[in-house]
Amino acid sequence: MPQRWRIHPHDQALVAAIEKSVGASPVVAQLLAARGVHNADDARIFLEAKLTGLRDPELLPGVTEAAARIDQAVRAERRIVIYGDYDCDGMTAAAILVSCLREIGANVGSFTPNRLEDGYGLNDRALEELAKRGASLVITVDCGIASVAEAATARRLGLELIITDHHQYGPELPDAAVLVHPALPGSDYPFPGLCGAGVAFKLAWAICQQASQAKKVNDKLREFLLGAIALAAVGTVADVVPLIDENRILVRHGLHSLSSRPNIGLTALMKVVELDKKPALTSDDIGFRLAPRLNAAGRFGQAALGVELLTTRSAERAEALAEYIHDLNRQRDSLEQSILLQASKQIKEEFDAENDRAFVLAGRDWHSGVIGIVAGRLAEKYHRPVVLLSLDKLGQKAASGSARAGGRLNLHDALEACSTYLVTHGGHAAAAGLSLEEANIDAFRAEFCEHVAGILTSADMGGELAIDAEAPLAQFNLPTVDQIEQQLAPFGQGNRRPLFCTRGVELAETPRRMGGGDRHLQAKFRQHGQTMRAVAFGKGDWADELAECNGPIDIAFHPVINDFRGRRVEMHLVDWRPSE
């Protein structure tokens, strides 16, 4: 079903006012207006994104008390354990605090749960094992705010527990020594959108202030923090939190730090993915090159190796870990493609892809660490909820599943309404996890699809493209696109890469497939004598459709700069349709 194109209305007076007040070019002013920036002060803050724009860490709820308790534990030489999460945000958050505490001479280690065996967040078995090994203070990162029972276990075991998290909390908060969270009840912290690594960075900053006995940290710890901001940037981009306010500042300066002062592990990983010689890095380099490899380690139950990579002091060990994690990502990619083909075949054979409001798919021994990626790709393609269930080889265990909303459905509420046949479920509006007995899959599928059909209309199924502006291809010269990149980046959730459309273009040559498995598209478009190369990732099947389209077409695209063998503007094609 085709997507609806919604072009942002052009407010000429507002654009002119922004242009005049901050000296922006007309195209940058128009893009700022489309992002809700409506006055000079907001425009200036957005464009400058100064490091001094980060708020003092003491404003973050719980940070001051947490830093004081940690300082006391360090001075008493107590054993401190950083308890992380198995995704990229959790790994980078753990690495920030482990490295910070090492800098001040702490007796510190880390524990990262195995995704396939331990599950998400705090668990009693791990806490008991840490207590046996002599842990005295446990600091969580990117998890714990909903672990009420586990916090009680920690207290029973005599463990001092500090929870740092950013996720949604439940009706009852855990009884920990300190809770550090940007959106605690009663908090007036002005930006609740920090990720786990962002919260960890703020706590590390406060620890450095405590160790320096001053607001201004000493030179050694300042240098550490300027390096640690690179880890915070990686976690922020990977966790797909909005790149606005403090997140925008962390990522903009973190990208510079990633280029100028990466730690040993990041240096090795960037070399493996061939980013080491790139003069300037972008959020896409994190989102598509670095983060997927760290996440692959977590998906295969090897997240502890990701934390080790980010904290090791041995260049030789870093190189070995980077190569191993890179290989895990290759395995992940292969598994993802295999599951995607099987799931797509199920949709074609067992569903009405045009009219069914949701897909619930199941496969024997689909890897539980990969099905979430596939569910996301299918949900994005079909613009509707997709649930993927991994069945045990022998049919002896409950099926584990991942769900993605793909549009306007609130998945958390939908699973709650269809929980009759579920063993467990949890998540949020856009993504969720679940488990159920294999014998109940058909009943759950019927109930879930019926529930979704009662909520989503046919108008909800096509998806919508929010387009910043319509402009001819000739407008996108190198200086203009350079200006967009330099002033508006970093791009990501909440500050997406500018999307434009133009009408009445023609194919300048026959489109073709490219890349491994012919998954991607390459084409050239011509308009009024201007020709521009285009690529569309994951859209290889468009090659045949475009070749069969007679007459001019309209295209929606991101203008980008390709630095390979010279600098030139090209486009990332997002959508197309025959011209009206």
Short mmCIF file of N, CA, C and O in Angstrom, two decimals, residues 195-298:
data_model
loop_
_atom_site.label_atom_id
_atom_site.label_comp_id
_atom_site.label_asym_id
_atom_site.label_seq_id
_atom_site.Cartn_x
_atom_site.Cartn_y
_atom_site.Cartn_z
N CYS A 195 19.41 8.78 27.53
CA CYS A 195 19.47 7.32 27.51
C CYS A 195 20.32 6.83 28.68
O CYS A 195 20.79 7.62 29.50
N GLY A 196 20.53 5.52 28.76
CA GLY A 196 21.31 4.97 29.86
C GLY A 196 22.73 5.50 29.89
O GLY A 196 23.28 5.82 30.95
N ALA A 197 23.36 5.60 28.71
CA ALA A 197 24.72 6.11 28.64
C ALA A 197 24.78 7.59 29.00
O ALA A 197 25.76 8.06 29.59
N GLY A 198 23.74 8.35 28.64
CA GLY A 198 23.68 9.76 29.01
C GLY A 198 23.59 9.94 30.51
O GLY A 198 24.26 10.80 31.10
N VAL A 199 22.76 9.12 31.16
CA VAL A 199 22.65 9.17 32.62
C VAL A 199 23.98 8.77 33.26
O VAL A 199 24.45 9.40 34.22
N ALA A 200 24.62 7.72 32.73
CA ALA A 200 25.91 7.28 33.26
C ALA A 200 26.97 8.37 33.12
O ALA A 200 27.82 8.56 34.00
N PHE A 201 26.94 9.08 31.99
CA PHE A 201 27.91 10.16 31.79
C PHE A 201 27.71 11.26 32.83
O PHE A 201 28.68 11.79 33.39
N LYS A 202 26.46 11.61 33.10
CA LYS A 202 26.19 12.64 34.12
C LYS A 202 26.69 12.18 35.50
O LYS A 202 27.26 12.97 36.26
N LEU A 203 26.48 10.90 35.82
CA LEU A 203 26.96 10.39 37.10
C LEU A 203 28.50 10.39 37.13
O LEU A 203 29.11 10.76 38.15
N ALA A 204 29.13 9.99 36.03
CA ALA A 204 30.59 10.00 35.97
C ALA A 204 31.12 11.42 36.16
O ALA A 204 32.13 11.63 36.86
N TRP A 205 30.46 12.38 35.58
CA TRP A 205 30.85 13.79 35.74
C TRP A 205 30.78 14.19 37.22
O TRP A 205 31.71 14.81 37.77
N ALA A 206 29.69 13.80 37.89
CA ALA A 206 29.54 14.12 39.31
C ALA A 206 30.60 13.41 40.16
O ALA A 206 31.11 13.97 41.14
N ILE A 207 30.93 12.17 39.79
CA ILE A 207 31.98 11.43 40.51
C ILE A 207 33.32 12.15 40.35
O ILE A 207 34.10 12.27 41.31
N CYS A 208 33.60 12.64 39.16
CA CYS A 208 34.84 13.37 38.92
C CYS A 208 34.88 14.68 39.72
O CYS A 208 35.94 15.08 40.23
N GLN A 209 33.74 15.35 39.83
CA GLN A 209 33.67 16.55 40.67
C GLN A 209 33.93 16.20 42.12
O GLN A 209 34.65 16.91 42.84
N GLN A 210 33.35 15.09 42.59
CA GLN A 210 33.53 14.66 43.96
C GLN A 210 35.00 14.34 44.22
O GLN A 210 35.57 14.73 45.24
N ALA A 211 35.63 13.64 43.27
CA ALA A 211 37.04 13.27 43.44
C ALA A 211 37.95 14.50 43.38
O ALA A 211 39.00 14.53 44.02
N SER A 212 37.54 15.52 42.61
CA SER A 212 38.34 16.74 42.49
C SER A 212 38.04 17.74 43.60
O SER A 212 38.74 18.76 43.72
N GLN A 213 36.96 17.46 44.37
CA GLN A 213 36.52 18.37 45.43
C GLN A 213 36.27 19.77 44.90
O GLN A 213 36.56 20.77 45.55
N ALA A 214 35.70 19.81 43.67
CA ALA A 214 35.42 21.10 43.05
C ALA A 214 34.47 20.89 41.88
O ALA A 214 34.40 19.81 41.30
N LYS A 215 33.75 21.96 41.54
CA LYS A 215 32.89 21.90 40.35
C LYS A 215 33.73 21.68 39.10
O LYS A 215 33.34 20.93 38.20
N LYS A 216 34.86 22.34 39.04
CA LYS A 216 35.76 22.19 37.89
C LYS A 216 36.71 21.03 38.19
O LYS A 216 37.50 21.09 39.14
N VAL A 217 36.62 19.98 37.40
CA VAL A 217 37.40 18.78 37.67
C VAL A 217 38.86 19.00 37.28
O VAL A 217 39.18 19.89 36.48
N ASN A 218 39.75 18.18 37.84
CA ASN A 218 41.17 18.33 37.53
C ASN A 218 41.45 17.92 36.08
O ASN A 218 40.62 17.31 35.41
N ASP A 219 42.64 18.25 35.61
CA ASP A 219 42.98 18.06 34.19
C ASP A 219 42.87 16.59 33.77
O ASP A 219 42.39 16.29 32.66
N LYS A 220 43.31 15.68 34.60
CA LYS A 220 43.27 14.25 34.26
C LYS A 220 41.84 13.78 34.07
O LYS A 220 41.51 13.10 33.08
N LEU A 221 40.95 14.15 34.99
CA LEU A 221 39.56 13.70 34.90
C LEU A 221 38.81 14.46 33.81
O LEU A 221 37.88 13.91 33.20
N ARG A 222 39.20 15.70 33.54
CA ARG A 222 38.59 16.43 32.43
C ARG A 222 38.89 15.72 31.12
O ARG A 222 38.01 15.56 30.27
N GLU A 223 40.12 15.27 30.96
CA GLU A 223 40.50 14.56 29.74
C GLU A 223 39.71 13.25 29.63
O GLU A 223 39.28 12.86 28.54
N PHE A 224 39.51 12.58 30.76
CA PHE A 224 38.70 11.36 30.76
C PHE A 224 37.28 11.65 30.29
O PHE A 224 36.73 10.94 29.44
N LEU A 225 36.67 12.70 30.82
CA LEU A 225 35.28 13.02 30.47
C LEU A 225 35.15 13.39 29.00
O LEU A 225 34.18 13.01 28.34
N LEU A 226 36.13 14.11 28.46
CA LEU A 226 36.08 14.47 27.05
C LEU A 226 36.18 13.22 26.17
O LEU A 226 35.64 13.19 25.05
N GLY A 227 36.87 12.19 26.64
CA GLY A 227 36.89 10.92 25.92
C GLY A 227 35.63 10.11 26.14
O GLY A 227 35.11 9.48 25.21
N ALA A 228 35.10 10.15 27.36
CA ALA A 228 33.90 9.37 27.68
C ALA A 228 32.67 9.86 26.94
O ALA A 228 31.71 9.10 26.74
N ILE A 229 32.68 11.12 26.52
CA ILE A 229 31.52 11.64 25.79
C ILE A 229 31.34 10.90 24.47
O ILE A 229 30.22 10.83 23.93
N ALA A 230 32.42 10.31 23.95
CA ALA A 230 32.31 9.49 22.73
C ALA A 230 31.46 8.25 23.01
O ALA A 230 30.62 7.85 22.20
N LEU A 231 31.68 7.62 24.16
CA LEU A 231 30.87 6.46 24.55
C LEU A 231 29.41 6.86 24.75
O LEU A 231 28.49 6.14 24.35
N ALA A 232 29.19 8.03 25.35
CA ALA A 232 27.82 8.51 25.54
C ALA A 232 27.14 8.75 24.20
O ALA A 232 25.95 8.46 24.04
N ALA A 233 27.89 9.23 23.22
CA ALA A 233 27.31 9.47 21.89
C ALA A 233 26.92 8.15 21.23
O ALA A 233 25.85 8.04 20.62
N VAL A 234 27.77 7.14 21.33
CA VAL A 234 27.47 5.84 20.74
C VAL A 234 26.19 5.27 21.36
O VAL A 234 25.29 4.79 20.66
N GLY A 235 26.09 5.31 22.68
CA GLY A 235 24.90 4.79 23.34
C GLY A 235 23.65 5.58 23.00
O GLY A 235 22.57 5.01 22.83
N THR A 236 23.78 6.89 22.87
CA THR A 236 22.63 7.75 22.58
C THR A 236 22.07 7.47 21.19
O THR A 236 20.85 7.34 21.01
N VAL A 237 22.95 7.38 20.20
CA VAL A 237 22.49 7.08 18.84
C VAL A 237 21.91 5.67 18.78
O VAL A 237 20.86 5.43 18.18
N ALA A 238 22.60 4.71 19.40
CA ALA A 238 22.17 3.31 19.34
C ALA A 238 20.80 3.11 19.97
O ALA A 238 20.02 2.27 19.51
N ASP A 239 20.48 3.88 21.01
CA ASP A 239 19.21 3.67 21.72
C ASP A 239 18.06 4.43 21.08
O ASP A 239 16.93 4.37 21.57
N VAL A 240 18.32 5.14 20.00
CA VAL A 240 17.31 5.83 19.20
C VAL A 240 16.45 6.76 20.06
O VAL A 240 15.23 6.83 19.90
N VAL A 241 17.10 7.46 20.99
CA VAL A 241 16.39 8.50 21.74
C VAL A 241 16.44 9.79 20.93
O VAL A 241 17.27 9.95 20.03
N PRO A 242 15.55 10.73 21.19
CA PRO A 242 15.50 11.96 20.37
C PRO A 242 16.81 12.74 20.44
O PRO A 242 17.31 13.03 21.53
N LEU A 243 17.34 13.11 19.29
CA LEU A 243 18.59 13.88 19.23
C LEU A 243 18.28 15.37 19.32
O LEU A 243 18.53 16.15 18.38
N ILE A 244 17.76 15.75 20.46
CA ILE A 244 17.44 17.13 20.76
C ILE A 244 18.01 17.45 22.13
O ILE A 244 18.47 16.55 22.85
N ASP A 245 18.02 18.73 22.49
CA ASP A 245 18.44 19.17 23.82
C ASP A 245 19.81 18.58 24.17
O ASP A 245 20.75 18.66 23.39
N GLU A 246 19.94 17.95 25.35
CA GLU A 246 21.25 17.44 25.79
C GLU A 246 21.74 16.29 24.92
O GLU A 246 22.96 16.12 24.75
N ASN A 247 20.84 15.50 24.39
CA ASN A 247 21.27 14.39 23.52
C ASN A 247 21.97 14.92 22.28
O ASN A 247 22.95 14.34 21.81
N ARG A 248 21.46 16.01 21.72
CA ARG A 248 22.09 16.61 20.54
C ARG A 248 23.50 17.07 20.88
O ARG A 248 24.45 16.88 20.09
N ILE A 249 23.67 17.68 22.04
CA ILE A 249 24.99 18.16 22.46
C ILE A 249 25.94 16.98 22.67
O ILE A 249 27.10 17.00 22.22
N LEU A 250 25.47 15.94 23.36
CA LEU A 250 26.31 14.77 23.62
C LEU A 250 26.80 14.14 22.31
O LEU A 250 27.97 13.78 22.17
N VAL A 251 25.89 14.02 21.35
CA VAL A 251 26.27 13.35 20.11
C VAL A 251 27.16 14.24 19.25
O VAL A 251 28.16 13.77 18.68
N ARG A 252 26.84 15.53 19.15
CA ARG A 252 27.67 16.41 18.32
C ARG A 252 29.11 16.43 18.83
O ARG A 252 30.07 16.26 18.06
N HIS A 253 29.29 16.60 20.14
CA HIS A 253 30.65 16.66 20.67
C HIS A 253 31.24 15.26 20.82
O HIS A 253 32.47 15.10 20.73
N GLY A 254 30.40 14.27 21.02
CA GLY A 254 30.89 12.90 21.10
C GLY A 254 31.45 12.42 19.78
O GLY A 254 32.42 11.66 19.74
N LEU A 255 30.85 12.85 18.67
CA LEU A 255 31.38 12.48 17.35
C LEU A 255 32.78 13.08 17.14
O LEU A 255 33.67 12.42 16.59
N HIS A 256 32.95 14.31 17.59
CA HIS A 256 34.30 14.91 17.50
C HIS A 256 35.29 14.14 18.37
O HIS A 256 36.43 13.86 17.95
N SER A 257 34.87 13.77 19.58
CA SER A 257 35.73 13.00 20.47
C SER A 257 36.05 11.63 19.90
O SER A 257 37.16 11.12 20.05
N LEU A 258 35.07 11.04 19.22
CA LEU A 258 35.26 9.72 18.62
C LEU A 258 36.35 9.77 17.55
O LEU A 258 37.10 8.81 17.35
N SER A 259 36.45 10.91 16.87
CA SER A 259 37.50 11.08 15.85
C SER A 259 38.84 11.46 16.46
O SER A 259 39.89 11.00 16.01
N SER A 260 38.81 12.29 17.51
CA SER A 260 40.06 12.89 18.01
C SER A 260 40.67 12.16 19.20
O SER A 260 41.89 12.19 19.39
N ARG A 261 39.85 11.48 20.04
CA ARG A 261 40.41 10.83 21.22
C ARG A 261 39.64 9.55 21.57
O ARG A 261 39.22 9.38 22.72
N PRO A 262 39.46 8.63 20.61
CA PRO A 262 38.76 7.38 20.93
C PRO A 262 39.60 6.52 21.87
O PRO A 262 40.85 6.55 21.82
N ASN A 263 38.95 5.74 22.74
CA ASN A 263 39.71 4.84 23.58
C ASN A 263 40.22 3.66 22.76
O ASN A 263 39.93 3.53 21.56
N ILE A 264 40.96 2.77 23.39
CA ILE A 264 41.62 1.68 22.67
C ILE A 264 40.61 0.78 21.97
O ILE A 264 40.79 0.38 20.81
N GLY A 265 39.52 0.47 22.66
CA GLY A 265 38.52 -0.43 22.09
C GLY A 265 37.79 0.19 20.91
O GLY A 265 37.58 -0.47 19.88
N LEU A 266 37.38 1.44 21.05
CA LEU A 266 36.71 2.12 19.93
C LEU A 266 37.64 2.28 18.74
O LEU A 266 37.22 2.17 17.59
N THR A 267 38.92 2.53 19.02
CA THR A 267 39.90 2.64 17.94
C THR A 267 39.96 1.34 17.14
O THR A 267 39.96 1.35 15.90
N ALA A 268 40.00 0.21 17.85
CA ALA A 268 40.07 -1.10 17.18
C ALA A 268 38.80 -1.38 16.39
O ALA A 268 38.86 -1.88 15.26
N LEU A 269 37.66 -1.04 16.96
CA LEU A 269 36.39 -1.31 16.28
C LEU A 269 36.25 -0.43 15.04
O LEU A 269 35.78 -0.89 13.99
N MET A 270 36.66 0.83 15.14
CA MET A 270 36.57 1.72 13.98
C MET A 270 37.51 1.26 12.87
O MET A 270 37.20 1.41 11.69
N LYS A 271 38.65 0.68 13.24
CA LYS A 271 39.56 0.17 12.22
C LYS A 271 38.93 -1.01 11.48
O LYS A 271 39.02 -1.11 10.26
N VAL A 272 38.27 -1.89 12.22
CA VAL A 272 37.65 -3.07 11.62
C VAL A 272 36.56 -2.67 10.63
O VAL A 272 36.39 -3.29 9.57
N VAL A 273 35.79 -1.63 10.95
CA VAL A 273 34.68 -1.22 10.08
C VAL A 273 35.10 -0.10 9.12
O VAL A 273 34.26 0.54 8.49
N GLU A 274 36.42 0.18 9.07
CA GLU A 274 37.00 1.11 8.10
C GLU A 274 36.50 2.55 8.29
O GLU A 274 36.24 3.27 7.32
N LEU A 275 36.39 2.94 9.54
CA LEU A 275 36.07 4.33 9.85
C LEU A 275 37.30 5.08 10.34
O LEU A 275 37.22 6.29 10.58
N ASP A 276 38.42 4.39 10.51
CA ASP A 276 39.59 4.99 11.14
C ASP A 276 40.21 6.09 10.30
O ASP A 276 40.87 6.99 10.83
N LYS A 277 40.02 6.05 8.99
CA LYS A 277 40.62 7.07 8.13
C LYS A 277 39.62 8.14 7.69
O LYS A 277 39.96 9.03 6.92
N LYS A 278 38.40 8.04 8.17
CA LYS A 278 37.39 9.03 7.78
C LYS A 278 37.64 10.33 8.55
O LYS A 278 37.74 10.32 9.78
N PRO A 279 37.74 11.47 7.86
CA PRO A 279 38.11 12.72 8.55
C PRO A 279 37.08 13.20 9.56
O PRO A 279 37.43 13.81 10.57
N ALA A 280 35.81 12.97 9.30
CA ALA A 280 34.75 13.40 10.22
C ALA A 280 33.67 12.32 10.26
O ALA A 280 33.29 11.78 9.22
N LEU A 281 33.21 12.01 11.45
CA LEU A 281 32.22 10.96 11.62
C LEU A 281 30.82 11.56 11.76
O LEU A 281 30.65 12.70 12.18
N THR A 282 29.81 10.77 11.43
CA THR A 282 28.42 11.19 11.53
C THR A 282 27.64 10.21 12.40
O THR A 282 28.13 9.12 12.72
N SER A 283 26.44 10.59 12.74
CA SER A 283 25.58 9.69 13.52
C SER A 283 25.28 8.42 12.74
O SER A 283 25.07 7.36 13.34
N ASP A 284 25.25 8.51 11.41
CA ASP A 284 25.04 7.31 10.61
C ASP A 284 26.18 6.31 10.78
O ASP A 284 25.97 5.10 10.73
N ASP A 285 27.40 6.81 10.98
CA ASP A 285 28.53 5.91 11.21
C ASP A 285 28.35 5.11 12.49
O ASP A 285 28.71 3.94 12.57
N ILE A 286 27.78 5.76 13.50
CA ILE A 286 27.47 5.04 14.73
C ILE A 286 26.29 4.09 14.49
O ILE A 286 26.36 2.91 14.81
N GLY A 287 25.22 4.63 13.91
CA GLY A 287 23.99 3.87 13.78
C GLY A 287 24.08 2.67 12.87
O GLY A 287 23.40 1.65 13.11
N PHE A 288 24.93 2.75 11.83
CA PHE A 288 24.99 1.66 10.84
C PHE A 288 26.30 0.88 10.85
O PHE A 288 26.39 -0.16 10.21
N ARG A 289 27.32 1.38 11.56
CA ARG A 289 28.61 0.68 11.54
C ARG A 289 29.03 0.19 12.93
O ARG A 289 29.39 -0.98 13.11
N LEU A 290 29.03 1.08 13.92
CA LEU A 290 29.52 0.72 15.25
C LEU A 290 28.46 0.03 16.11
O LEU A 290 28.67 -1.07 16.62
N ALA A 291 27.31 0.67 16.25
CA ALA A 291 26.26 0.13 17.14
C ALA A 291 25.79 -1.27 16.74
O ALA A 291 25.60 -2.12 17.62
N PRO A 292 25.57 -1.56 15.45
CA PRO A 292 25.11 -2.91 15.11
C PRO A 292 26.08 -4.01 15.55
O PRO A 292 25.65 -5.11 15.91
N ARG A 293 27.37 -3.72 15.53
CA ARG A 293 28.34 -4.74 15.93
C ARG A 293 28.31 -4.96 17.43
O ARG A 293 28.39 -6.10 17.90
N LEU A 294 28.21 -3.89 18.21
CA LEU A 294 28.09 -4.07 19.65
C LEU A 294 26.77 -4.75 20.00
O LEU A 294 26.73 -5.64 20.86
N ASN A 295 25.70 -4.36 19.32
CA ASN A 295 24.42 -5.02 19.57
C ASN A 295 24.45 -6.49 19.18
O ASN A 295 23.78 -7.32 19.80
N ALA A 296 25.21 -6.84 18.13
CA ALA A 296 25.32 -8.24 17.71
C ALA A 296 25.90 -9.08 18.83
O ALA A 296 25.48 -10.22 19.06
N ALA A 297 26.89 -8.53 19.55
CA ALA A 297 27.46 -9.26 20.69
C ALA A 297 26.38 -9.56 21.72
O ALA A 297 26.30 -10.67 22.26
N GLY A 298 25.54 -8.57 22.00
CA GLY A 298 24.45 -8.79 22.95
C GLY A 298 23.44 -9.80 22.46
O GLY A 298 22.94 -10.63 23.23
#
